[in-house]
Short mmCIF file of C-alpha atoms in Angstrom, two decimals:
data_model
loop_
_atom_site.label_atom_id
_atom_site.label_comp_id
_atom_site.label_asym_id
_atom_site.label_seq_id
_atom_site.Cartn_x
_atom_site.Cartn_y
_atom_site.Cartn_z
CA LEU A 1 -17.60 38.12 -21.97
CA GLY A 2 -16.21 40.78 -24.30
CA ILE A 3 -12.67 39.60 -23.53
CA ALA A 4 -13.64 35.97 -24.18
CA GLU A 5 -15.17 36.77 -27.58
CA GLN A 6 -12.09 38.79 -28.57
CA VAL A 7 -9.78 35.96 -27.50
CA TYR A 8 -11.91 33.54 -29.53
CA SER A 9 -11.57 35.62 -32.70
CA GLU A 10 -7.81 36.11 -32.21
CA LEU A 11 -6.95 32.46 -31.55
CA LEU A 12 -9.25 30.79 -34.07
CA PRO A 13 -6.98 31.40 -37.10
CA PHE A 14 -4.08 29.61 -35.38
CA PHE A 15 -6.12 26.43 -34.78
CA SER A 16 -8.33 26.64 -37.90
CA ARG A 17 -11.43 25.34 -36.12
CA ALA A 18 -13.40 25.75 -32.92
CA PRO A 19 -15.30 23.18 -30.83
CA GLU A 20 -18.83 22.43 -31.94
CA LEU A 21 -20.01 23.01 -28.37
CA LYS A 22 -19.81 26.39 -26.70
CA THR A 23 -17.25 26.71 -23.92
CA HIS A 24 -18.66 27.20 -20.43
CA LEU A 25 -16.80 29.97 -18.58
CA VAL A 26 -17.06 30.08 -14.78
CA VAL A 27 -15.61 32.96 -12.76
CA SER A 28 -14.67 31.98 -9.22
CA ASP A 29 -13.57 34.09 -6.24
CA ASP A 30 -13.05 31.28 -3.72
CA HIS A 31 -9.28 30.85 -4.28
CA ASP A 32 -6.56 33.31 -3.29
CA ILE A 33 -4.21 32.21 -6.05
CA ALA A 34 -3.63 33.43 -9.58
CA ASN A 35 -4.72 30.47 -11.63
CA GLY A 36 -7.43 28.75 -13.58
CA TRP A 37 -8.05 25.50 -15.43
CA ALA A 38 -9.62 24.17 -18.59
CA THR A 39 -10.94 20.79 -19.71
CA PHE A 40 -12.77 19.33 -22.69
CA PHE A 41 -14.59 16.71 -20.57
CA PRO A 42 -17.51 16.24 -20.38
CA TYR A 43 -17.85 19.48 -22.37
CA PRO A 44 -15.51 22.45 -23.00
CA GLN A 45 -15.25 24.42 -19.76
CA ILE A 46 -12.93 26.94 -18.13
CA ARG A 47 -12.69 27.94 -14.47
CA LEU A 48 -11.13 31.35 -13.79
CA TYR A 49 -9.82 32.49 -10.41
CA LEU A 50 -10.22 36.24 -10.06
CA THR A 51 -7.18 36.77 -7.82
CA PRO A 52 -4.39 38.47 -9.79
CA PRO A 53 -0.70 37.58 -9.25
CA TYR A 54 0.67 38.87 -5.93
CA GLU A 55 4.08 37.17 -5.84
CA LEU A 56 6.96 36.77 -8.28
CA SER A 57 6.01 34.02 -10.73
CA GLY A 58 6.29 35.44 -14.24
CA LEU A 59 2.53 35.96 -14.33
CA GLN A 60 3.03 39.64 -13.50
CA ASN A 61 3.70 40.35 -17.17
CA PHE A 62 0.15 41.22 -18.14
CA ASP A 63 -1.71 44.22 -19.50
CA ASP A 64 -5.07 42.97 -18.21
CA TRP A 65 -5.09 39.92 -15.95
CA LEU A 66 -8.36 38.43 -17.17
CA SER A 67 -7.29 38.82 -20.79
CA LEU A 68 -4.11 36.82 -20.20
CA LEU A 69 -5.90 34.21 -18.10
CA ILE A 70 -8.77 33.66 -20.54
CA ARG A 71 -6.37 33.52 -23.47
CA HIS A 72 -4.16 30.91 -21.80
CA GLU A 73 -7.05 28.67 -20.79
CA TYR A 74 -8.86 28.96 -24.12
CA VAL A 75 -5.69 27.85 -25.92
CA HIS A 76 -6.07 24.61 -23.94
CA ILE A 77 -9.65 24.18 -25.13
CA LEU A 78 -8.83 24.78 -28.80
CA HIS A 79 -5.72 22.58 -28.55
CA MET A 80 -7.36 19.60 -26.85
CA GLU A 81 -10.43 19.75 -29.11
CA LEU A 82 -8.36 19.16 -32.26
CA ALA A 83 -9.50 15.83 -33.71
CA LYS A 84 -9.86 14.62 -37.27
CA GLN A 85 -10.63 11.46 -39.22
CA ALA A 86 -10.78 8.37 -36.92
CA PRO A 87 -10.80 10.28 -33.58
CA ALA A 88 -13.51 12.64 -34.86
CA ALA A 89 -15.57 9.68 -36.06
CA GLY A 90 -15.07 8.01 -32.67
CA GLN A 91 -16.48 11.07 -30.93
CA LYS A 92 -19.60 11.00 -33.08
CA ILE A 93 -20.20 7.31 -32.37
CA PHE A 94 -19.08 6.89 -28.74
CA GLY A 95 -19.25 10.44 -27.37
CA ARG A 96 -16.65 12.67 -25.75
CA LEU A 97 -14.35 9.99 -24.39
CA PRO A 98 -10.76 11.13 -23.69
CA PHE A 99 -9.48 8.37 -25.97
CA PHE A 100 -10.82 10.31 -28.98
CA PHE A 101 -9.10 13.60 -28.09
CA PRO A 102 -5.50 12.95 -29.22
CA HIS A 103 -3.97 16.19 -27.92
CA SER A 104 -5.47 15.72 -24.48
CA LEU A 105 -3.27 12.64 -24.10
CA THR A 106 0.00 14.37 -24.93
CA SER A 107 2.57 15.63 -22.43
CA PRO A 108 1.62 18.51 -20.08
CA MET A 109 4.81 20.18 -21.32
CA LEU A 110 3.43 20.43 -24.86
CA LEU A 111 -0.01 21.53 -23.69
CA GLU A 112 1.26 24.22 -21.33
CA GLY A 113 4.10 25.20 -23.65
CA LEU A 114 1.74 26.15 -26.45
CA ALA A 115 -0.57 28.01 -24.06
CA VAL A 116 2.32 30.07 -22.63
CA TYR A 117 3.62 30.75 -26.15
CA LEU A 118 0.21 31.99 -27.35
CA GLU A 119 -0.46 34.03 -24.20
CA THR A 120 2.70 36.02 -24.99
CA ASP A 121 2.68 39.27 -26.94
CA TYR A 122 6.30 40.15 -27.62
CA GLU A 123 5.51 43.64 -28.91
CA GLN A 124 3.43 44.54 -25.86
CA GLY A 125 5.83 42.74 -23.51
CA THR A 126 3.05 40.69 -21.94
CA GLY A 127 2.95 36.98 -21.18
CA ARG A 128 5.56 34.76 -19.58
CA LEU A 129 7.86 34.34 -22.58
CA ALA A 130 8.25 38.12 -22.69
CA SER A 131 9.14 38.32 -18.99
CA SER A 132 12.67 38.78 -17.68
CA TRP A 133 11.74 36.36 -14.87
CA TYR A 134 11.10 33.47 -17.26
CA ARG A 135 14.22 34.17 -19.32
CA MET A 136 16.29 34.39 -16.15
CA GLN A 137 15.05 30.96 -15.07
CA MET A 138 15.92 29.39 -18.43
CA ARG A 139 19.36 31.03 -18.44
CA GLU A 140 19.93 29.51 -15.00
CA GLU A 141 18.85 26.07 -16.23
CA VAL A 142 21.50 26.35 -18.96
CA ARG A 143 24.21 27.90 -16.75
CA SER A 144 23.80 25.28 -14.02
CA GLY A 145 24.66 22.44 -16.39
CA GLU A 146 21.53 20.60 -15.22
CA PHE A 147 19.37 21.22 -18.26
CA ASP A 148 16.52 18.71 -18.09
CA THR A 149 16.41 15.68 -20.32
CA LEU A 150 13.26 15.27 -22.39
CA GLY A 151 12.06 12.60 -19.96
CA GLU A 152 12.47 14.99 -17.02
CA ALA A 153 10.84 17.95 -18.74
CA VAL A 154 7.66 16.28 -19.96
CA ILE A 155 6.29 15.61 -16.47
CA ALA A 156 5.35 17.76 -13.49
CA SER A 157 7.97 17.54 -10.73
CA ARG A 158 8.79 19.12 -7.37
CA ASP A 159 12.15 20.44 -8.54
CA TRP A 160 12.82 24.17 -8.49
CA PRO A 161 11.62 26.12 -10.31
CA LEU A 162 8.18 24.63 -9.74
CA GLY A 163 6.17 24.19 -12.90
CA LYS A 164 9.27 23.58 -15.01
CA TYR A 165 7.18 21.86 -17.66
CA TYR A 166 5.60 25.29 -18.30
CA LEU A 167 9.07 26.84 -18.57
CA TYR A 168 10.64 24.20 -20.79
CA GLY A 169 7.46 23.71 -22.79
CA ALA A 170 7.17 27.41 -23.60
CA PHE A 171 10.76 27.78 -24.78
CA PHE A 172 10.62 24.47 -26.68
CA THR A 173 7.44 25.56 -28.49
CA GLU A 174 9.05 28.91 -29.27
CA TYR A 175 12.11 27.08 -30.61
CA LEU A 176 10.05 24.79 -32.87
CA ILE A 177 8.07 27.68 -34.35
CA GLN A 178 11.11 29.94 -34.81
CA THR A 179 13.16 27.12 -36.34
CA TYR A 180 10.61 25.32 -38.52
CA GLY A 181 7.99 28.03 -39.00
CA GLU A 182 4.43 28.44 -37.84
CA GLU A 183 3.03 26.66 -40.90
CA THR A 184 5.08 23.52 -40.13
CA PHE A 185 3.97 23.66 -36.49
CA HIS A 186 0.35 23.87 -37.68
CA ARG A 187 0.88 20.79 -39.86
CA TRP A 188 2.25 18.93 -36.84
CA LEU A 189 -0.83 19.86 -34.77
CA GLN A 190 -3.20 18.80 -37.54
CA SER A 191 -1.33 15.57 -38.32
CA TYR A 192 -1.30 14.58 -34.65
CA SER A 193 -5.06 15.17 -34.57
CA HIS A 194 -5.58 12.11 -36.82
CA GLU A 195 -3.98 9.59 -34.47
CA LEU A 196 -6.02 7.00 -32.57
CA LEU A 197 -2.93 5.96 -30.57
CA PRO A 198 -1.24 9.34 -30.20
CA TRP A 199 1.10 8.39 -27.35
CA VAL A 200 2.52 5.63 -29.56
CA MET A 201 2.77 7.79 -32.67
CA GLN A 202 4.35 10.95 -31.21
CA ASP A 203 7.83 10.36 -32.61
CA SER A 204 6.48 9.07 -35.90
CA VAL A 205 4.39 12.20 -36.44
CA ALA A 206 7.26 14.47 -35.38
CA GLY A 207 9.63 12.68 -37.77
CA ARG A 208 7.16 13.04 -40.62
CA ILE A 209 6.63 16.78 -40.06
CA PHE A 210 9.89 18.07 -38.54
CA GLY A 211 12.21 15.43 -39.99
CA LYS A 212 13.37 14.37 -36.49
CA ASP A 213 11.90 12.55 -33.51
CA PHE A 214 11.44 14.36 -30.21
CA GLU A 215 14.72 13.18 -28.69
CA HIS A 216 16.68 14.73 -31.55
CA LEU A 217 14.53 17.87 -31.56
CA TRP A 218 15.22 18.20 -27.82
CA GLU A 219 18.98 17.84 -28.31
CA ASP A 220 18.90 20.57 -30.97
CA PHE A 221 16.88 22.78 -28.63
CA ARG A 222 19.31 22.18 -25.77
#
């Protein structure tokens, strides 16, 4: 609980606001995998698996396993709960329907990318973006000449390395923040939070904030 409250206070400035409802945190010991999950529906909740990493996956880069896990999953909660104007009004009238949570309907690559980025502490050398394993995998993606297209990266696939949308999403998020600045990235998050048809407006919002649609941003990143 102490870790969760510390993570809350550290992440809140990045997202500017927290959910109105408290997040339910469930600790589970019935899975022998290093993982967890988070959802906003029907209320903010996180499930944590206690098993720490026991095989090479990039998750080994942690100071305290529960701290990294809670931080990653709570990023998802704060990210998916972002809603303003029409979506926020829709929630008040119709309840917590997924349709009124714009960021929940975006690509898994963008959701996981931000969570991996914010789990990483470059100074402490913790988190996947600070791991030599993750950087080795991205170097290999570039060296192989088979760097994913945007269409390939935004979805979960069975290609090696598994979970590539985490890998590409993390480095793409890092690229956007390093190139355009954290303030611009914040404005993109907040602007996207206004959209009632977010999947239709993704390129429009990106063009308005970054000056380029996602296809061109991806080409620059590549």
